[in-house]
CSV table of C-alpha atoms and ligand atoms in Angstrom, one decimal:
chain,number,residue,atom,x,y,z
A,1,UNK,CA,-0.1,-0.1,0.5
A,2,UNK,CA,1.0,3.3,-0.7
A,3,UNK,CA,1.5,6.1,1.5
A,4,UNK,CA,-1.8,8.5,2.8
A,5,UNK,CA,-2.1,11.6,3.6
A,6,UNK,CA,-3.0,12.1,7.4
A,7,UNK,CA,-5.2,15.0,7.2
A,8,UNK,CA,-9.0,14.0,7.2
A,9,UNK,CA,-11.0,14.8,4.4
A,10,UNK,CA,-14.7,16.2,4.0
A,11,UNK,CA,-17.2,17.0,1.4
A,12,UNK,CA,-20.4,17.1,-0.2
A,13,UNK,CA,-20.7,14.0,-1.8
A,14,UNK,CA,-24.4,14.4,-3.7
A,15,UNK,CA,-25.7,16.9,-6.5
A,16,UNK,CA,-26.4,21.0,-4.6
A,17,UNK,CA,-30.1,21.4,-5.2
A,18,UNK,CA,-33.8,19.8,-4.4
A,19,UNK,CA,-34.0,16.6,-3.6
A,20,UNK,CA,-34.5,14.1,-0.9
A,21,UNK,CA,-31.6,13.1,1.1
A,22,UNK,CA,-27.7,14.2,1.0
A,23,UNK,CA,-25.1,12.8,1.4
A,24,UNK,CA,-21.7,14.6,3.4
A,25,UNK,CA,-18.6,12.5,3.9
A,26,UNK,CA,-16.0,12.3,6.0
A,27,UNK,CA,-13.1,10.2,5.6
A,28,UNK,CA,-9.4,9.4,7.4
A,29,UNK,CA,-7.9,8.8,9.9
A,30,UNK,CA,-9.7,10.8,12.0
A,31,UNK,CA,-12.9,10.4,10.6
A,32,UNK,CA,-15.0,8.2,12.6
A,33,UNK,CA,-13.8,10.9,16.1
A,34,UNK,CA,-14.5,13.8,14.0
A,35,UNK,CA,-18.0,12.8,13.4
A,36,UNK,CA,-18.3,11.9,17.1
A,37,UNK,CA,-17.2,14.7,18.7
A,38,UNK,CA,-20.8,16.7,15.9
A,39,UNK,CA,-23.0,13.7,16.8
A,40,UNK,CA,-25.7,13.1,19.3
A,41,UNK,CA,-27.1,9.1,18.8
A,42,UNK,CA,-27.6,6.1,21.0
A,43,UNK,CA,-24.9,5.0,21.1
A,44,UNK,CA,-20.8,7.0,20.1
A,45,UNK,CA,-19.9,6.2,16.9
A,46,UNK,CA,-16.8,5.6,17.8
A,47,UNK,CA,-18.2,2.0,19.0
A,48,UNK,CA,-19.9,1.1,16.5
A,49,UNK,CA,-19.6,-2.4,14.2
A,50,UNK,CA,-18.2,-1.2,10.6
A,51,UNK,CA,-20.7,-0.4,8.0
A,52,UNK,CA,-23.7,0.3,10.0
A,53,UNK,CA,-26.3,3.1,9.9
A,54,UNK,CA,-27.4,5.3,13.5
A,55,UNK,CA,-29.8,7.2,13.6
A,56,UNK,CA,-29.5,11.2,16.2
A,57,UNK,CA,-28.5,14.4,15.0
A,58,UNK,CA,-26.1,16.4,14.1
A,59,UNK,CA,-25.0,19.4,16.6
A,60,UNK,CA,-22.3,22.1,16.3
A,61,UNK,CA,-20.0,23.9,18.2
A,62,UNK,CA,-23.0,25.5,21.0
A,63,UNK,CA,-25.4,22.0,21.1
A,64,UNK,CA,-27.8,23.4,19.5
A,65,UNK,CA,-29.0,21.0,16.3
A,66,UNK,CA,-28.3,21.0,12.7
A,67,UNK,CA,-30.2,18.2,11.3
A,68,UNK,CA,-31.5,15.2,11.5
A,69,UNK,CA,-29.3,12.6,10.3
A,70,UNK,CA,-28.0,8.6,9.7
A,71,UNK,CA,-24.8,8.0,9.8
A,72,UNK,CA,-23.1,5.2,7.7
A,73,UNK,CA,-20.3,4.4,10.0
A,74,UNK,CA,-17.7,2.7,7.4
A,75,UNK,CA,-13.7,1.4,9.2
A,76,UNK,CA,-11.3,1.1,6.3
A,77,UNK,CA,-9.7,-0.8,5.1
A,78,UNK,CA,-13.0,-1.6,3.6
A,79,UNK,CA,-14.3,1.5,1.8
A,80,UNK,CA,-14.7,3.2,-1.1
A,81,UNK,CA,-11.0,6.0,-0.2
A,82,UNK,CA,-9.5,2.2,1.7
A,83,UNK,CA,-9.5,5.1,5.0
A,84,UNK,CA,-11.7,5.0,7.6
A,85,UNK,CA,-15.0,6.5,6.0
A,86,UNK,CA,-18.0,8.3,8.0
A,87,UNK,CA,-21.1,8.9,5.5
A,88,UNK,CA,-24.6,11.6,7.3
A,89,UNK,CA,-26.8,11.1,5.5
A,90,UNK,CA,-28.7,14.7,5.6
A,91,UNK,CA,-31.9,16.0,4.6
A,92,UNK,CA,-32.1,17.0,1.0
A,93,UNK,CA,-31.7,20.2,-0.1
A,94,UNK,CA,-28.6,22.8,-0.2
A,95,UNK,CA,-28.9,24.1,3.1
A,96,UNK,CA,-28.6,21.2,5.7
A,97,UNK,CA,-26.4,19.7,4.0
A,98,UNK,CA,-24.0,23.1,4.2
A,99,UNK,CA,-24.6,23.1,7.8
A,100,UNK,CA,-23.6,20.0,8.6
A,101,UNK,CA,-20.2,20.0,5.8
A,102,UNK,CA,-19.4,23.6,8.0
A,103,UNK,CA,-19.6,21.3,11.2
A,104,UNK,CA,-17.7,19.2,10.4
A,105,UNK,CA,-14.6,21.1,9.6
A,106,UNK,CA,-15.2,22.7,12.4
A,107,UNK,CA,-15.2,19.2,14.0
A,108,UNK,CA,-11.6,18.9,12.6
A,109,UNK,CA,-11.5,18.1,8.6
A,110,UNK,CA,-10.8,19.6,5.4
A,111,UNK,CA,-13.0,20.5,2.9
A,112,UNK,CA,-11.8,18.2,-0.2
A,113,UNK,CA,-10.8,19.3,-3.3
A,114,UNK,CA,-11.8,17.3,-6.4
A,115,UNK,CA,-11.7,13.6,-7.1
A,116,UNK,CA,-9.5,14.0,-3.6
A,117,UNK,CA,-11.7,10.4,-2.0
A,118,UNK,CA,-11.5,8.8,-5.2
A,119,UNK,CA,-7.1,9.9,-5.5
A,120,UNK,CA,-7.1,8.5,-1.4
A,121,UNK,CA,-9.1,5.0,-3.1
A,122,UNK,CA,-5.7,5.1,-6.0
A,123,UNK,CA,-3.1,6.1,-3.0
A,124,UNK,CA,-4.8,3.7,-0.9
A,125,UNK,CA,-4.0,0.4,-4.2
A,126,UNK,CA,-7.7,0.2,-4.5
A,127,UNK,CA,-7.9,1.2,-7.6
A,128,UNK,CA,-5.1,2.0,-10.3
A,129,UNK,CA,-5.9,4.7,-12.8
A,130,UNK,CA,-7.7,3.2,-15.2
A,131,UNK,CA,-10.4,2.4,-12.8
A,132,UNK,CA,-10.0,5.5,-11.1
A,133,UNK,CA,-10.9,7.4,-13.7
A,134,UNK,CA,-13.5,5.0,-14.9
A,135,UNK,CA,-15.1,7.3,-12.1
A,136,UNK,CA,-15.3,10.3,-13.2
A,137,UNK,CA,-16.6,9.3,-17.0
A,138,UNK,CA,-19.1,7.2,-15.2
A,139,UNK,CA,-19.9,10.1,-13.4
A,140,UNK,CA,-20.4,11.7,-16.7
A,141,UNK,CA,-21.0,9.1,-19.3
A,142,UNK,CA,-24.3,10.8,-21.5
A,143,UNK,CA,-25.6,7.8,-22.4
A,144,UNK,CA,-26.0,4.2,-21.4
A,145,UNK,CA,-23.5,2.9,-24.3
A,146,UNK,CA,-20.9,5.9,-22.4
A,147,UNK,CA,-21.7,3.9,-19.4
A,148,UNK,CA,-21.6,0.0,-20.0
A,149,UNK,CA,-17.9,1.4,-21.2
A,150,UNK,CA,-17.0,3.0,-18.3
A,151,UNK,CA,-18.2,0.1,-15.4
A,152,UNK,CA,-16.2,-1.8,-18.1
A,153,UNK,CA,-13.0,-0.3,-17.3
A,154,UNK,CA,-13.6,0.2,-14.0
A,155,UNK,CA,-14.2,-3.6,-13.5
A,156,UNK,CA,-11.0,-3.8,-14.9
A,157,UNK,CA,-11.3,-5.4,-17.9
A,158,UNK,CA,-9.1,-2.3,-19.4
A,159,UNK,CA,-6.5,-3.0,-16.7
A,160,UNK,CA,-6.3,-6.7,-17.4
A,161,UNK,CA,-5.6,-6.8,-21.2
A,162,UNK,CA,-3.1,-3.9,-20.0
A,163,UNK,CA,-1.2,-6.3,-16.8
A,164,UNK,CA,-1.0,-9.0,-20.4
A,165,UNK,CA,1.4,-6.3,-21.7
A,166,UNK,CA,2.4,-5.4,-19.6
A,167,UNK,CA,3.9,-8.8,-18.9
A,168,UNK,CA,5.0,-9.7,-21.9
A,169,UNK,CA,7.5,-6.0,-22.2
A,170,UNK,CA,8.3,-7.5,-18.6
A,171,UNK,CA,9.3,-11.4,-20.7
A,172,UNK,CA,10.9,-9.2,-23.6
A,173,UNK,CA,13.1,-7.2,-20.8
A,174,UNK,CA,13.9,-10.2,-19.1
A,175,UNK,CA,15.5,-12.1,-22.8
A,176,UNK,CA,16.7,-8.5,-23.6
A,177,UNK,CA,19.3,-8.6,-19.8
A,178,UNK,CA,19.7,-11.8,-20.3
A,179,UNK,CA,22.2,-11.1,-23.4
A,180,UNK,CA,23.7,-8.3,-22.5
A,181,UNK,CA,24.5,-9.7,-18.9
A,182,UNK,CA,25.4,-13.9,-19.8
A,183,UNK,CA,26.2,-12.9,-23.8
A,184,UNK,CA,28.5,-16.4,-23.3
A,185,UNK,CA,26.1,-18.5,-22.3
A,186,UNK,CA,23.1,-17.3,-25.5
A,187,UNK,CA,23.2,-17.8,-28.9
A,188,UNK,CA,23.0,-14.3,-30.5
A,189,UNK,CA,21.2,-15.3,-33.3
A,190,UNK,CA,18.5,-17.8,-31.3
A,191,UNK,CA,18.5,-14.4,-28.9
A,192,UNK,CA,17.6,-12.5,-30.7
A,193,UNK,CA,15.2,-14.9,-32.8
A,194,UNK,CA,12.5,-15.1,-29.2
A,195,UNK,CA,13.2,-10.8,-28.5
A,196,UNK,CA,12.0,-10.9,-32.5
A,197,UNK,CA,8.8,-12.7,-31.0
A,198,UNK,CA,8.4,-10.9,-28.5
A,199,UNK,CA,8.1,-8.1,-30.0
A,200,UNK,CA,5.3,-8.7,-32.3
A,201,UNK,CA,3.7,-10.2,-29.4
A,202,UNK,CA,3.4,-6.9,-27.5
A,203,UNK,CA,3.2,-5.1,-30.8
A,204,UNK,CA,-0.2,-6.9,-31.7
A,205,UNK,CA,-1.5,-6.4,-28.4
A,206,UNK,CA,-0.5,-2.8,-28.6
A,207,UNK,CA,-3.5,-3.1,-32.0
A,208,UNK,CA,-5.6,-4.9,-30.0
A,209,UNK,CA,-5.7,-2.6,-28.0
A,210,UNK,CA,-5.8,0.4,-30.0
A,211,UNK,CA,-8.7,-1.4,-32.4
A,212,UNK,CA,-11.2,0.1,-30.8
A,213,UNK,CA,-10.7,3.5,-29.4
A,214,UNK,CA,-11.7,5.0,-31.7
A,215,UNK,CA,-15.4,4.2,-31.0
A,216,UNK,CA,-13.8,4.3,-27.3
A,217,UNK,CA,-13.4,8.9,-28.2
A,218,UNK,CA,-16.4,8.8,-29.8
A,219,UNK,CA,-19.2,7.1,-27.4
A,220,UNK,CA,-17.4,9.5,-24.1
A,221,UNK,CA,-16.3,12.3,-25.2
A,222,UNK,CA,-18.5,12.8,-29.2
A,223,UNK,CA,-18.6,14.0,-31.7
A,224,UNK,CA,-19.5,16.2,-34.7
A,225,UNK,CA,-21.4,16.0,-37.8
A,226,UNK,CA,-22.0,18.5,-40.3
A,227,UNK,CA,-25.5,18.5,-42.8
A,228,UNK,CA,-23.3,20.8,-45.9
A,229,UNK,CA,-24.6,21.0,-49.8
A,230,UNK,CA,-25.8,24.0,-52.1
A,231,UNK,CA,-28.9,25.6,-51.0
A,232,UNK,CA,-32.4,24.1,-51.6
A,233,UNK,CA,-30.8,20.5,-51.8
A,234,UNK,CA,-33.1,19.6,-47.6
A,235,UNK,CA,-29.8,19.9,-44.8
A,236,UNK,CA,-32.8,21.7,-42.7
A,237,UNK,CA,-35.3,19.0,-43.2
A,238,UNK,CA,-32.7,16.7,-43.0
A,239,UNK,CA,-31.8,18.7,-39.2
A,240,UNK,CA,-34.7,18.4,-38.1
A,241,UNK,CA,-36.1,14.3,-39.1
A,242,UNK,CA,-33.2,13.9,-37.7
A,243,UNK,CA,-34.2,15.6,-34.4
A,244,UNK,CA,-37.5,15.1,-34.4
A,245,UNK,CA,-38.6,18.5,-33.7
A,246,UNK,CA,-38.6,21.9,-35.6
A,247,UNK,CA,-35.3,23.4,-35.6
A,248,UNK,CA,-34.5,24.4,-38.4
A,249,UNK,CA,-36.4,27.1,-40.7
A,250,UNK,CA,-36.9,25.3,-43.3
A,251,UNK,CA,-38.8,27.4,-46.8
A,252,UNK,CA,-38.9,26.3,-50.3
A,253,UNK,CA,-37.0,28.9,-51.2
A,254,UNK,CA,-32.5,28.7,-51.6
A,255,UNK,CA,-31.0,30.3,-49.1
A,256,UNK,CA,-32.8,30.0,-45.6
A,257,UNK,CA,-30.6,29.2,-43.2
A,258,UNK,CA,-28.0,31.3,-43.1
A,259,UNK,CA,-25.8,31.0,-39.6
A,260,UNK,CA,-25.1,27.6,-39.0
A,261,UNK,CA,-27.2,25.5,-36.3
A,262,UNK,CA,-26.0,23.0,-33.8
A,263,UNK,CA,-27.8,20.7,-31.9
A,264,UNK,CA,-26.9,17.8,-29.8
A,265,UNK,CA,-28.8,14.1,-30.2
A,266,UNK,CA,-27.5,10.8,-29.8
A,267,UNK,CA,-26.8,7.4,-32.6
A,268,UNK,CA,-26.6,4.2,-31.4
A,269,UNK,CA,-25.3,5.3,-27.6
A,270,UNK,CA,-23.0,8.2,-29.5
A,271,UNK,CA,-22.9,11.6,-28.4
A,272,UNK,CA,-23.1,13.4,-31.1
A,273,UNK,CA,-23.4,17.8,-32.6
A,274,UNK,CA,-25.9,18.2,-35.5
A,275,UNK,CA,-24.9,20.9,-37.5
A,276,UNK,CA,-27.5,22.6,-40.1
A,277,UNK,CA,-25.4,25.0,-42.5
A,278,UNK,CA,-26.1,27.1,-44.7
A,279,UNK,CA,-26.9,26.2,-48.2
A,280,UNK,CA,-23.2,26.5,-50.7
A,281,UNK,CA,-23.2,28.9,-53.6
A,282,UNK,CA,-21.2,31.7,-55.2
A,283,UNK,CA,-23.6,34.9,-53.5
A,284,UNK,CA,-23.2,38.9,-53.4
A,285,UNK,CA,-25.4,38.8,-50.0
A,286,UNK,CA,-23.0,38.9,-47.5
A,287,UNK,CA,-24.9,37.6,-44.7
A,288,UNK,CA,-24.4,34.8,-46.6
A,289,UNK,CA,-21.3,34.8,-47.8
A,290,UNK,CA,-20.3,34.9,-44.2
A,291,UNK,CA,-22.9,32.0,-43.8
A,292,UNK,CA,-21.2,29.8,-46.6
A,293,UNK,CA,-18.0,30.9,-45.1
A,294,UNK,CA,-18.8,29.2,-41.7
A,295,UNK,CA,-20.0,26.4,-43.0
A,296,UNK,CA,-16.9,26.2,-44.8
A,297,UNK,CA,-15.4,26.0,-41.9
A,298,UNK,CA,-17.8,23.2,-39.6
A,299,UNK,CA,-17.2,20.8,-43.0
A,300,UNK,CA,-13.5,21.8,-42.1
A,301,UNK,CA,-13.7,21.0,-38.1
A,302,UNK,CA,-16.2,18.3,-38.7
A,303,UNK,CA,-15.4,14.3,-37.2
A,304,UNK,CA,-18.2,13.1,-40.3
A,305,UNK,CA,-19.3,15.3,-43.2
A,306,UNK,CA,-22.8,14.6,-44.5
A,307,UNK,CA,-22.8,15.9,-48.2
A,308,UNK,CA,-27.0,16.7,-48.6
A,309,UNK,CA,-28.1,16.6,-52.9
A,310,UNK,CA,-31.5,16.7,-54.9
A,311,UNK,CA,-31.5,13.2,-55.6
A,312,UNK,CA,-34.3,14.0,-58.0
A,313,UNK,CA,-32.0,16.1,-60.2
A,314,UNK,CA,-28.4,14.5,-61.8
A,315,UNK,CA,-26.0,15.8,-59.6
A,316,UNK,CA,-24.1,19.3,-61.3
A,317,UNK,CA,-21.5,21.9,-60.4
A,318,UNK,CA,-23.3,23.2,-57.5
A,319,UNK,CA,-23.2,19.8,-56.0
A,320,UNK,CA,-19.6,19.3,-56.6
A,321,UNK,CA,-17.3,22.8,-55.9
A,322,UNK,CA,-19.2,21.1,-52.4
A,323,UNK,CA,-18.4,17.5,-52.6
A,324,UNK,CA,-14.2,19.1,-54.0
A,325,UNK,CA,-14.2,20.9,-50.9
A,326,UNK,CA,-14.3,17.4,-49.0
A,327,UNK,CA,-13.1,14.3,-47.9
A,328,UNK,CA,-14.7,11.8,-49.1
A,329,UNK,CA,-12.9,9.4,-46.6
A,330,UNK,CA,-14.8,11.3,-43.6
A,331,UNK,CA,-18.1,11.8,-45.7
A,332,UNK,CA,-21.6,10.0,-45.9
A,333,UNK,CA,-24.0,11.3,-49.4
A,334,UNK,CA,-27.9,11.3,-48.5
A,335,UNK,CA,-30.0,12.2,-52.0
A,336,UNK,CA,-32.4,13.1,-50.3
A,337,UNK,CA,-35.9,13.6,-51.9
A,338,UNK,CA,-36.7,10.1,-52.4
A,339,UNK,CA,-39.6,10.8,-52.6
A,340,UNK,CA,-39.5,13.4,-56.0
A,341,UNK,CA,-38.3,9.8,-58.1
A,342,UNK,CA,-34.9,8.7,-59.0
A,343,UNK,CA,-33.4,11.8,-61.5
A,344,UNK,CA,-29.1,10.7,-60.2
A,345,UNK,CA,-27.6,7.3,-59.6
A,346,UNK,CA,-25.9,6.0,-57.3
A,347,UNK,CA,-22.6,5.8,-59.7
A,348,UNK,CA,-23.3,9.8,-60.9
A,349,UNK,CA,-23.1,10.9,-56.6
A,350,UNK,CA,-19.6,8.4,-56.0
A,351,UNK,CA,-17.9,10.5,-58.8
A,352,UNK,CA,-18.7,13.3,-57.7
A,353,UNK,CA,-15.7,12.2,-55.9
A,354,UNK,CA,-14.1,10.5,-58.6
A,355,UNK,CA,-11.3,12.5,-58.5
A,356,UNK,CA,-10.0,11.0,-55.4
A,357,UNK,CA,-10.9,7.6,-56.0
A,358,UNK,CA,-8.2,5.8,-57.7
A,359,UNK,CA,-4.9,6.9,-56.7
A,360,UNK,CA,-4.5,6.4,-53.0
A,361,UNK,CA,-7.3,3.4,-53.5
A,362,UNK,CA,-9.6,5.5,-50.6
A,363,UNK,CA,-13.1,3.7,-51.3
A,364,UNK,CA,-15.9,6.2,-52.5
A,365,UNK,CA,-18.4,7.7,-50.4
A,366,UNK,CA,-21.3,6.1,-48.8
A,367,UNK,CA,-24.4,6.7,-49.9
A,368,UNK,CA,-28.0,6.9,-48.1
A,369,UNK,CA,-31.2,6.9,-50.0
A,370,UNK,CA,-33.7,9.4,-48.2
A,371,UNK,CA,-36.7,10.9,-47.9
A,372,UNK,CA,-36.9,14.4,-45.8
A,373,UNK,CA,-40.3,14.6,-46.2
A,374,UNK,CA,-42.2,11.6,-46.2
A,375,UNK,CA,-38.8,10.0,-43.4
A,376,UNK,CA,-37.9,6.8,-45.5
A,377,UNK,CA,-34.5,6.0,-45.1
A,378,UNK,CA,-34.0,7.2,-41.9
A,379,UNK,CA,-33.3,4.7,-40.1
A,380,UNK,CA,-30.0,3.8,-43.3
A,381,UNK,CA,-29.3,6.8,-42.7
A,382,UNK,CA,-28.5,6.8,-38.4
A,383,UNK,CA,-26.6,2.9,-38.2
A,384,UNK,CA,-25.1,5.1,-41.5
A,385,UNK,CA,-23.7,7.9,-39.6
A,386,UNK,CA,-23.2,5.4,-36.9
A,387,UNK,CA,-21.0,3.3,-38.8
A,388,UNK,CA,-18.7,5.9,-40.9
A,389,UNK,CA,-18.1,7.9,-36.7
A,390,UNK,CA,-17.1,4.0,-35.4
A,391,UNK,CA,-15.7,1.3,-38.6
A,392,UNK,CA,-16.0,-2.2,-37.1
A,393,UNK,CA,-16.9,-2.3,-33.6
A,394,UNK,CA,-15.4,-5.0,-31.6
A,395,UNK,CA,-17.0,-5.2,-28.4
A,396,UNK,CA,-16.9,-8.0,-27.2
A,397,UNK,CA,-13.2,-5.9,-26.5
A,398,UNK,CA,-13.2,-3.3,-23.1
A,399,UNK,CA,-12.7,0.3,-25.0
A,400,UNK,CA,-9.2,2.6,-24.5
A,401,UNK,CA,-11.0,5.5,-24.4
A,402,UNK,CA,-9.0,8.5,-22.8
A,403,UNK,CA,-7.0,10.5,-25.1
A,404,UNK,CA,-4.1,10.1,-22.4
A,405,UNK,CA,-3.5,6.2,-22.6
A,406,UNK,CA,-4.2,6.0,-26.2
A,407,UNK,CA,-1.3,8.2,-26.8
A,408,UNK,CA,1.0,6.0,-23.7
A,409,UNK,CA,-0.2,3.3,-25.9
A,410,UNK,CA,1.1,4.5,-29.0
A,411,UNK,CA,4.6,5.1,-27.8
A,412,UNK,CA,4.6,2.0,-26.3
A,413,UNK,CA,3.7,0.7,-29.8
A,414,UNK,CA,5.8,4.0,-30.8
A,415,UNK,CA,9.6,1.9,-29.2
A,416,UNK,CA,8.5,-1.7,-30.2
A,417,UNK,CA,8.3,0.0,-33.2
A,418,UNK,CA,12.3,0.9,-33.1
A,419,UNK,CA,13.1,-3.0,-31.5
A,420,UNK,CA,12.1,-4.1,-34.4
A,421,UNK,CA,14.5,-1.8,-36.9
A,422,UNK,CA,17.3,-2.7,-34.5
A,423,UNK,CA,17.3,-6.4,-34.1
A,424,UNK,CA,17.1,-5.9,-37.7
A,425,UNK,CA,20.3,-4.1,-38.2
A,426,UNK,CA,21.9,-6.5,-35.6
A,427,UNK,CA,22.3,-3.4,-33.4
A,428,UNK,CA,24.3,-4.2,-30.1
A,429,UNK,CA,21.2,-5.3,-27.5
A,430,UNK,CA,22.1,-2.7,-24.5
A,431,UNK,CA,20.0,-0.2,-27.1
A,432,UNK,CA,17.1,-2.7,-27.4
A,433,UNK,CA,17.4,-2.6,-23.7
A,434,UNK,CA,16.9,0.9,-23.7
A,435,UNK,CA,13.9,1.5,-26.3
A,436,UNK,CA,12.0,-1.6,-23.3
A,437,UNK,CA,12.4,0.8,-20.5
A,438,UNK,CA,11.4,3.7,-21.8
A,439,UNK,CA,8.0,1.3,-23.4
A,440,UNK,CA,8.0,-0.1,-19.8
A,441,UNK,CA,7.6,3.1,-18.7
A,442,UNK,CA,5.1,5.2,-21.5
A,443,UNK,CA,2.9,1.6,-20.3
A,444,UNK,CA,3.1,2.5,-16.9
A,445,UNK,CA,1.7,6.2,-17.5
A,446,UNK,CA,-1.7,4.9,-17.9
A,447,UNK,CA,-2.0,2.7,-14.8
A,448,UNK,CA,-0.7,5.0,-13.3
A,449,UNK,CA,3.0,3.2,-12.0
A,450,UNK,CA,4.9,6.1,-13.4
A,451,UNK,CA,2.8,8.6,-13.9
A,452,UNK,CA,3.7,12.6,-13.3
A,453,UNK,CA,2.8,14.7,-9.8
A,454,UNK,CA,1.1,17.2,-12.3
A,455,UNK,CA,-1.1,14.6,-14.7
A,456,UNK,CA,-2.1,13.2,-11.2
A,457,UNK,CA,-3.2,16.0,-10.6
A,458,UNK,CA,-5.1,16.8,-14.0
A,459,UNK,CA,-6.6,13.7,-13.7
A,460,UNK,CA,-8.3,14.0,-10.6
A,461,UNK,CA,-9.4,17.5,-11.1
A,462,UNK,CA,-11.4,16.2,-13.7
A,463,UNK,CA,-13.7,15.1,-11.3
A,464,UNK,CA,-16.8,16.7,-8.9
A,465,UNK,CA,-15.7,18.0,-5.5
A,466,UNK,CA,-16.7,14.8,-3.3
A,467,UNK,CA,-16.3,12.0,-4.9
B,1,LIG,N1,-40.2,17.1,-52.2
B,1,LIG,C1,-39.6,16.8,-50.9
B,1,LIG,N2,-39.5,18.0,-50.7
B,1,LIG,C2,-38.0,18.1,-49.5
B,1,LIG,C3,-37.8,17.2,-48.8
B,1,LIG,N3,-36.2,17.7,-48.6
B,1,LIG,C4,-36.4,18.5,-48.5
B,1,LIG,N4,-37.8,19.5,-49.3
B,1,LIG,C5,-37.9,20.4,-49.7
B,1,LIG,O1,-37.6,21.3,-50.0
B,1,LIG,C6,-36.9,22.7,-49.6
B,1,LIG,C7,-36.1,22.8,-49.1
B,1,LIG,O2,-35.5,22.5,-47.6
B,1,LIG,P1,-34.3,23.1,-46.4
B,1,LIG,O3,-34.9,22.0,-45.9
B,1,LIG,O4,-35.1,24.0,-46.0
B,1,LIG,O5,-33.3,22.8,-47.7
B,1,LIG,P2,-31.8,23.9,-47.4
B,1,LIG,O6,-31.1,23.2,-48.3
B,1,LIG,O7,-32.2,23.6,-45.7
B,1,LIG,O8,-31.8,25.1,-48.5
B,1,LIG,P3,-31.2,26.0,-46.8
B,1,LIG,O9,-31.2,26.7,-46.5
B,1,LIG,O10,-31.7,27.1,-48.6
B,1,LIG,O11,-29.7,26.1,-48.1
B,1,LIG,C8,-38.3,23.0,-48.8
B,1,LIG,O12,-39.6,22.8,-49.7
B,1,LIG,C9,-38.4,21.3,-47.8
B,1,LIG,O13,-39.9,21.0,-47.9
B,1,LIG,C10,-37.7,15.6,-49.8
B,1,LIG,O14,-37.1,14.7,-48.3
B,1,LIG,N5,-39.4,15.8,-50.0
B,2,LIG,MG1,-31.1,25.2,-44.7
């Protein structure tokens, strides 16, 4: 177990506002004594067995009643923080909880910083850093899918995979160090082969971990989708159809939408910011020109662009001009107005991107046929959006959702690539060893073994007070 800070902390752990109950938490060596000094019940809390609940009153220094409470006594180490804890369940609403907290502080506790309870759980060795971060993600989860992912990380699924990778890295180091320390006992060629195959195994493990990182990041942080196209093709109608409410103004005349309009929605558990934008065309009107500029910026900044076209007519130069500004790999073409009959074919629409296809082998964009007016094809569009954002999902494996983890894994991978290169060059084992030490350190940053103090601070600052 690591060093635990000595002082006892207190905070309100429930959201402030009207509610049935509010919770004030105490954690630390003196938690139970401090609680006793402000609690009046049938027995002193110090004499109560662990994990028991007691009815009583919290009183201030003058013996005046502050609130009627239920006190839960929990002894170290089987608590959230691994320290002694007392939780006062007081009446809901901000006033009782604030007053109970105030007397806890008068009694000798210190106001907890953001995430300090979870930080203590981490310092006490009950959670590793991946799990502690999962706690913050659980609290912040926007969709059931995000919650499921964070719960999986809290249960240790991700930590387990990382532990496997760490074992492989350890075997790699053992193998390499044997070759360095006992060169006379080692056949260099077979040692190189052994290191090379372990290195490949480690790279496969990293690849598996990174496979789902785009999914993880999308589910955790959300993505942005821009609806773009020439005027009057039905971008605003599509926005309203996806939101299932009348958000954007729709009229029969081109150039209706001027400013970019942003709304949030969830598709397949992915939090999405959907943007309706002005129709792209050359215009004398200053406001319209500014709108088109914003639409271009939205398309550049979006995770995915949706090029909306009127499929009742063949695509024209105006459609082509919009397509030319988009990246086929992150674009979905929506052939709208199918209720009016087809005037465009799939090759026509994919052909809007023809200059990009071929040369670098990039596939054409996906085309989805819809009618914003009748709702036909909208289900296909929703799945196309989810797939376009996530790619193939390997949902059985825990997802790496956190950018910090993704970056650390990429660095592990870089060091392993260099190990490969060094082995191929026949470089001395000492150099291989150095890369492996660095790979191990990069991996340790994820679980907290080698994470610098300020990174830890930053991580726990993401939490709310009382967690
Ligand atoms: N028949 C038919 N009409 C549609 C469909 N979608 C949109 N419209 C009509 O097309 C016209 C333009 O629709 P908007 O949604 O305002 O088009 P927009 O692309 O946002 O236009 P701007 O904001 O001017 O760029 C309106 O009259 C809509 O009712 C559709 O699927 N079928
Ligand atoms: Mg519009």
